[in-house]
CSV table of C-alpha atoms in Angstrom, one decimal:
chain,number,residue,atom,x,y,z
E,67,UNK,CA,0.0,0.0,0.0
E,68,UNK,CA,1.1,3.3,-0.8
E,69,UNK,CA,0.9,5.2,2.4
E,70,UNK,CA,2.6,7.6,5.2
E,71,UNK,CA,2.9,5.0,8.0
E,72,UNK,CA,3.5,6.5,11.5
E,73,UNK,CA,4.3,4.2,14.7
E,74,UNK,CA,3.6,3.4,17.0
E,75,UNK,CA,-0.1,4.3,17.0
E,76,UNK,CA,0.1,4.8,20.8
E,77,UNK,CA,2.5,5.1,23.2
E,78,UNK,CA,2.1,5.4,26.9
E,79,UNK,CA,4.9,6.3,28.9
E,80,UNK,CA,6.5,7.9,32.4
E,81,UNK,CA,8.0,11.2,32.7
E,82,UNK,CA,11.7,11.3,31.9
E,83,UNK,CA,12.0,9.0,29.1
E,84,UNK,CA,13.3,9.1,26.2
E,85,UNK,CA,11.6,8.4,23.1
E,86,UNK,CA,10.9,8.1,19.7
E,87,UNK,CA,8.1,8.4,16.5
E,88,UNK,CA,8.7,6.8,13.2
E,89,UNK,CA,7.3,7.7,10.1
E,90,UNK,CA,8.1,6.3,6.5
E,91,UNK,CA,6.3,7.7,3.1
E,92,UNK,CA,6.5,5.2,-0.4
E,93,UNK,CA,5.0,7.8,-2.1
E,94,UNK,CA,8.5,9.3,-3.5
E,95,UNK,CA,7.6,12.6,-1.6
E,96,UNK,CA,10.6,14.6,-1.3
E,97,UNK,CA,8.8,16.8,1.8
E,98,UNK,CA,7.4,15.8,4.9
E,99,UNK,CA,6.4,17.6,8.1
E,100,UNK,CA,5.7,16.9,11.7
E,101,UNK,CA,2.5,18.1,13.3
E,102,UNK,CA,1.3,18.6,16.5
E,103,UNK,CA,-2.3,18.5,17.2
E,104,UNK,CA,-3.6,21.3,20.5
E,105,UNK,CA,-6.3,20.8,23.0
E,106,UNK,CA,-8.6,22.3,20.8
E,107,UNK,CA,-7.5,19.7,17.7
E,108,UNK,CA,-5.9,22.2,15.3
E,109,UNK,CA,-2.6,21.2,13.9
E,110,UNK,CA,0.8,23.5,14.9
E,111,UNK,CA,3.4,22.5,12.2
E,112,UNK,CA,7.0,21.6,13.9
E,113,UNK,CA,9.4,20.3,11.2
E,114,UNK,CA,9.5,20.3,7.5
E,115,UNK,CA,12.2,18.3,5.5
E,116,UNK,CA,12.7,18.6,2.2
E,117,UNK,CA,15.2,15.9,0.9
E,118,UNK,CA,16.2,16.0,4.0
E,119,UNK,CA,17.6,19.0,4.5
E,120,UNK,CA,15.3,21.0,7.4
E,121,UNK,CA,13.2,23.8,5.9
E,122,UNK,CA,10.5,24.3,8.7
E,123,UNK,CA,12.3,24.4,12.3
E,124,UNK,CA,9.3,26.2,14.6
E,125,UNK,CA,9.0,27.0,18.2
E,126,UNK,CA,9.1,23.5,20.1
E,127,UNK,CA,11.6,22.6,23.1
E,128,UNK,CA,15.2,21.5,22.1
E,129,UNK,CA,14.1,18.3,23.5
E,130,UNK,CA,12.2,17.1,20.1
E,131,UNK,CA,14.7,16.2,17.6
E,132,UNK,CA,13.6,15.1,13.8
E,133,UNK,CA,16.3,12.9,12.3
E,134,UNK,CA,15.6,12.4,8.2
E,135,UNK,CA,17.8,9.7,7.3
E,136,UNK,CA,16.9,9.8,4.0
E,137,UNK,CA,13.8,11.5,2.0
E,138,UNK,CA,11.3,8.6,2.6
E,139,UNK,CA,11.9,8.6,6.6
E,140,UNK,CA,11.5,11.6,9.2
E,141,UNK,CA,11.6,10.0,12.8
E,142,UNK,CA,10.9,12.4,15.2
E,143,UNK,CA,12.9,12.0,18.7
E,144,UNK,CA,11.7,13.0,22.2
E,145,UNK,CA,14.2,13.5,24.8
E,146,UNK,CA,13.1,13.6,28.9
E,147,UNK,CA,9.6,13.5,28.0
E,148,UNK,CA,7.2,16.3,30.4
E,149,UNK,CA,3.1,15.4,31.1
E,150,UNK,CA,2.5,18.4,28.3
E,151,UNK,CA,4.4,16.5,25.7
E,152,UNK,CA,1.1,14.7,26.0
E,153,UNK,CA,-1.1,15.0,22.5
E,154,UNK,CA,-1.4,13.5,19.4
E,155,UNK,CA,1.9,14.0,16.6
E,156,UNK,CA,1.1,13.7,12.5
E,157,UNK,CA,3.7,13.2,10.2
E,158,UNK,CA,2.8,13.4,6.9
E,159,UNK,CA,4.6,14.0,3.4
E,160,UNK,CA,3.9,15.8,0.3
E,161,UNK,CA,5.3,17.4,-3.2
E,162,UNK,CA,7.7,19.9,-2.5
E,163,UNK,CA,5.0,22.3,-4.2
E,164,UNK,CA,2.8,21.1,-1.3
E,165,UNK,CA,0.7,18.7,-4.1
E,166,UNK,CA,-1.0,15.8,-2.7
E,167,UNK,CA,-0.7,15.9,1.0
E,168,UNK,CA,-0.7,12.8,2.6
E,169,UNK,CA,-1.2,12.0,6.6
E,170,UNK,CA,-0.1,9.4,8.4
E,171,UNK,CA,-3.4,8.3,11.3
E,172,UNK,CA,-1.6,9.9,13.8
E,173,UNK,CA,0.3,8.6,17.3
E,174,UNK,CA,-1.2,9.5,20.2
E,175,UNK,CA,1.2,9.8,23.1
E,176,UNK,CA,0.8,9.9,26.6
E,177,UNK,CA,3.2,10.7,29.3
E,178,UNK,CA,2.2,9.7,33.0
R,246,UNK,CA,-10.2,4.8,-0.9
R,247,UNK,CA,-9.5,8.4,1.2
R,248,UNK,CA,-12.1,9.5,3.4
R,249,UNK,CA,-11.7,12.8,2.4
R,250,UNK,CA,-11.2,13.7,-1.0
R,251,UNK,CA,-10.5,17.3,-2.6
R,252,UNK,CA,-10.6,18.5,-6.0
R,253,UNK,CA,-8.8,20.0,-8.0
R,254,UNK,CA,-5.5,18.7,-6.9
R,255,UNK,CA,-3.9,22.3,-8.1
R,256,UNK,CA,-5.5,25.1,-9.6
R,257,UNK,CA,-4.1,28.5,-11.5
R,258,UNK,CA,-6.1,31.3,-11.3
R,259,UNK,CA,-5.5,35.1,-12.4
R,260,UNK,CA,-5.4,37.6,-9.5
R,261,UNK,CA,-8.2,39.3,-8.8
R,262,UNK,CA,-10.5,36.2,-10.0
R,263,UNK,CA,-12.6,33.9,-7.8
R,264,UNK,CA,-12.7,30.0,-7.0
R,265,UNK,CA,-13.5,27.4,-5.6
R,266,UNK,CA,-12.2,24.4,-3.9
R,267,UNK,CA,-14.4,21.6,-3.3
R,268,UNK,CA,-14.5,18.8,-0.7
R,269,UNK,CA,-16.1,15.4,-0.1
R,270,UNK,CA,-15.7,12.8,2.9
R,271,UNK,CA,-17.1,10.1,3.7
R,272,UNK,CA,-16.1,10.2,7.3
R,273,UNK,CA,-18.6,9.1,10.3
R,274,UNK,CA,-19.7,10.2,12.7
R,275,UNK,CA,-19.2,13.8,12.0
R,276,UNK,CA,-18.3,16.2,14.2
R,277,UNK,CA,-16.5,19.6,12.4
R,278,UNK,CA,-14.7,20.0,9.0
R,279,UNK,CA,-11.6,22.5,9.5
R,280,UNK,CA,-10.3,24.5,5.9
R,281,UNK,CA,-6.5,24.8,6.6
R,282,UNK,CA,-4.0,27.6,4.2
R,283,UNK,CA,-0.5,25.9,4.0
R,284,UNK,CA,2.0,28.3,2.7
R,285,UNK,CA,4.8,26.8,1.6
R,286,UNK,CA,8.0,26.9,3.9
R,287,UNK,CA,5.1,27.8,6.7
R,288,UNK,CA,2.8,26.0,9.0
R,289,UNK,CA,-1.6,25.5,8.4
R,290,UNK,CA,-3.4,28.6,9.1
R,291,UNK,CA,-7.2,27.5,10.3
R,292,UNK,CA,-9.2,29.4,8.1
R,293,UNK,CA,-12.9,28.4,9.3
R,294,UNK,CA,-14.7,25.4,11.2
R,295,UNK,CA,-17.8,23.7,10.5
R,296,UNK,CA,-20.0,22.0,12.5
R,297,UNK,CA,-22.7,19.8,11.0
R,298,UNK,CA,-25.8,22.6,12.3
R,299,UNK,CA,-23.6,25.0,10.1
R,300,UNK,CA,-23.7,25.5,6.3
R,301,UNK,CA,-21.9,28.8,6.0
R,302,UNK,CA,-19.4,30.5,7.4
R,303,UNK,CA,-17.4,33.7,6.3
R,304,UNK,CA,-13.7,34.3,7.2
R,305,UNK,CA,-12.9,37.7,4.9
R,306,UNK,CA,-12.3,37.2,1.8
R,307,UNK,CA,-13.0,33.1,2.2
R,308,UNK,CA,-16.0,31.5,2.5
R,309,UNK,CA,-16.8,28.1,3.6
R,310,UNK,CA,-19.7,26.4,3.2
R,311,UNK,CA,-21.4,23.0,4.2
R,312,UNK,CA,-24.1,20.0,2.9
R,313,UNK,CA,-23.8,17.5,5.9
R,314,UNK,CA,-26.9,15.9,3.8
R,315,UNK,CA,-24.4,15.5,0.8
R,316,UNK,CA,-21.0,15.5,2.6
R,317,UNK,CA,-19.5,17.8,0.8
R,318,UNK,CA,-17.9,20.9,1.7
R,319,UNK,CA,-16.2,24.0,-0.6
R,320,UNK,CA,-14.1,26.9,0.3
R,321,UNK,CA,-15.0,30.3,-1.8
R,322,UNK,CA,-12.0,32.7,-2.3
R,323,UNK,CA,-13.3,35.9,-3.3
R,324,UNK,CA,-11.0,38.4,-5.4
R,325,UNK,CA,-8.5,36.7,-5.2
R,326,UNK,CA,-4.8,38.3,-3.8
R,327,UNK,CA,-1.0,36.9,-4.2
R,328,UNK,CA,-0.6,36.1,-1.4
R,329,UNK,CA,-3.5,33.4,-1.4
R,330,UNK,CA,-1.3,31.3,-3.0
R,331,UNK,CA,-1.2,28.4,-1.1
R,332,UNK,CA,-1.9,24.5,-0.1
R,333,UNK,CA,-5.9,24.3,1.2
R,334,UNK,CA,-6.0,21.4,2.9
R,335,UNK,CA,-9.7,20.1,4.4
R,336,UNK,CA,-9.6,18.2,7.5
R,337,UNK,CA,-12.7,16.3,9.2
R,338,UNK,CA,-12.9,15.1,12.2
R,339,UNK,CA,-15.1,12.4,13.7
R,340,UNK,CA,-16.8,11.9,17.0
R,341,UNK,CA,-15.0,8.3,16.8
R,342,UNK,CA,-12.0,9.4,19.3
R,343,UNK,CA,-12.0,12.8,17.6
R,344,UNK,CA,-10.4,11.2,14.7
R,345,UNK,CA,-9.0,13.7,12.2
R,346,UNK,CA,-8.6,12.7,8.5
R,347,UNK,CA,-7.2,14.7,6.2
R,348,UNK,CA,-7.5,15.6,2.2
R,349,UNK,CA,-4.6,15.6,-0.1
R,350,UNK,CA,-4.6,19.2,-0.5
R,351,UNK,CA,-5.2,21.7,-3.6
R,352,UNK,CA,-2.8,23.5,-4.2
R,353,UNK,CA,-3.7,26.9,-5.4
R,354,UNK,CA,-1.4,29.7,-7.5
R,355,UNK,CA,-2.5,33.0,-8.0
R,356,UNK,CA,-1.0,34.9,-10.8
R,357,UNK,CA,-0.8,38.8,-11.4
């Protein structure tokens, strides 16, 4: 299937950890983005690649770290995870013209 | 098969000129239908949300409107500007654990 897969779907985890989000697009995208969905469900962008060089760097705590290995693959790492790291992270790719967006269904991430 | 489909996948349009983008979904329950503006290099600016009692709703020069009946949603740019050039990307989300699924995208360039 031609897809952005994200995993894991959900992860549960304590304060302090260390952890990390995978996503992989077969769609031969050369851009893809992290999002952030709020409390009241509207997506904040975080990172943009673009063959994998970063293009979109916004306001988020030096402890999330996106690591593109290469142009089909933006993991997004989170070091000593905090109770408001709590929400749910899209990665998704698309054209570099931002032509056919594609979403991956999301991770939902809790830290207790 | 998307749940959410949007057409056209990119338009041209002269500036000053009108359009409109168009949205289907098949998604269910229902809950609200978000129109996003993705500039490039930039993150999704919210441009209106819709809940299913709503089948207009006016945000300047955009205009969203809403057949819960039919599913289908469109976004109305009115005289249109340079800088409206842009990804419009429609998001719906269901009541099903406030699921959010998201269209491809059209990407839109306006032209003086």
């Amino acid at each position: 299937d031609t897809a952005v897969s994200q995993t894991p779907k959900y992860l549960v985890t304590q304060m302090g950890n260390d952890k990390s989000i995978k996503c992989e697009q077969n769609l031969g995208h050369d851009t893809m983005y992290w999002y952030k969905q709020d409390s009241k469900k509207f997506l904040k962008i975080m990172f943009s690649y673009n063959n994998k060089e970063l293009i979109i760097n916004e306001t988020v705590p030096n402890r999330f770290s996106p690591k593109s290995p290469d142009k089909a693959h933006l993991n997004l790492h989170i070091n000593s995870l905090e109770l408001g790291d709590s929400a749910v992270y899209f990665c998704a790719s698309s054209h570099r013209q931002g032509i056919g967006y594609t979403f991956g269904s999301g991770t939902r991430l809790t830290v207790v | 098969k998307n749940q959410v489909e949007q057409s056209p996948q990119s338009l041209i349009i002269l500036e000053g000129k009108n359009c409109t983008l168009q949205c289907n979904y098949t998604v269910s329950p229902f809950s609200n239908l978000r129109w996003y503006k993705q500039d490039t290099g930039r993150g999704p600016v919210s441009l209106t949300i819709m809940t299913f009692s709503e089948n207009t709703k006016s945000n300047g020069r955009y205009t969203a409107t809403l057949d819960a009946d039919t599913k289908q949603s469109s976004l109305h740019i009115t005289a249109s500007q340079l800088s409206d050039s842009a990804s419009y990307i429609c998001v719906v989300i269901s009541y099903n654990n406030n699921d959010m699924r998201f269209g491809a995208g059209t990407r839109l360039t306006v032209k003086p």
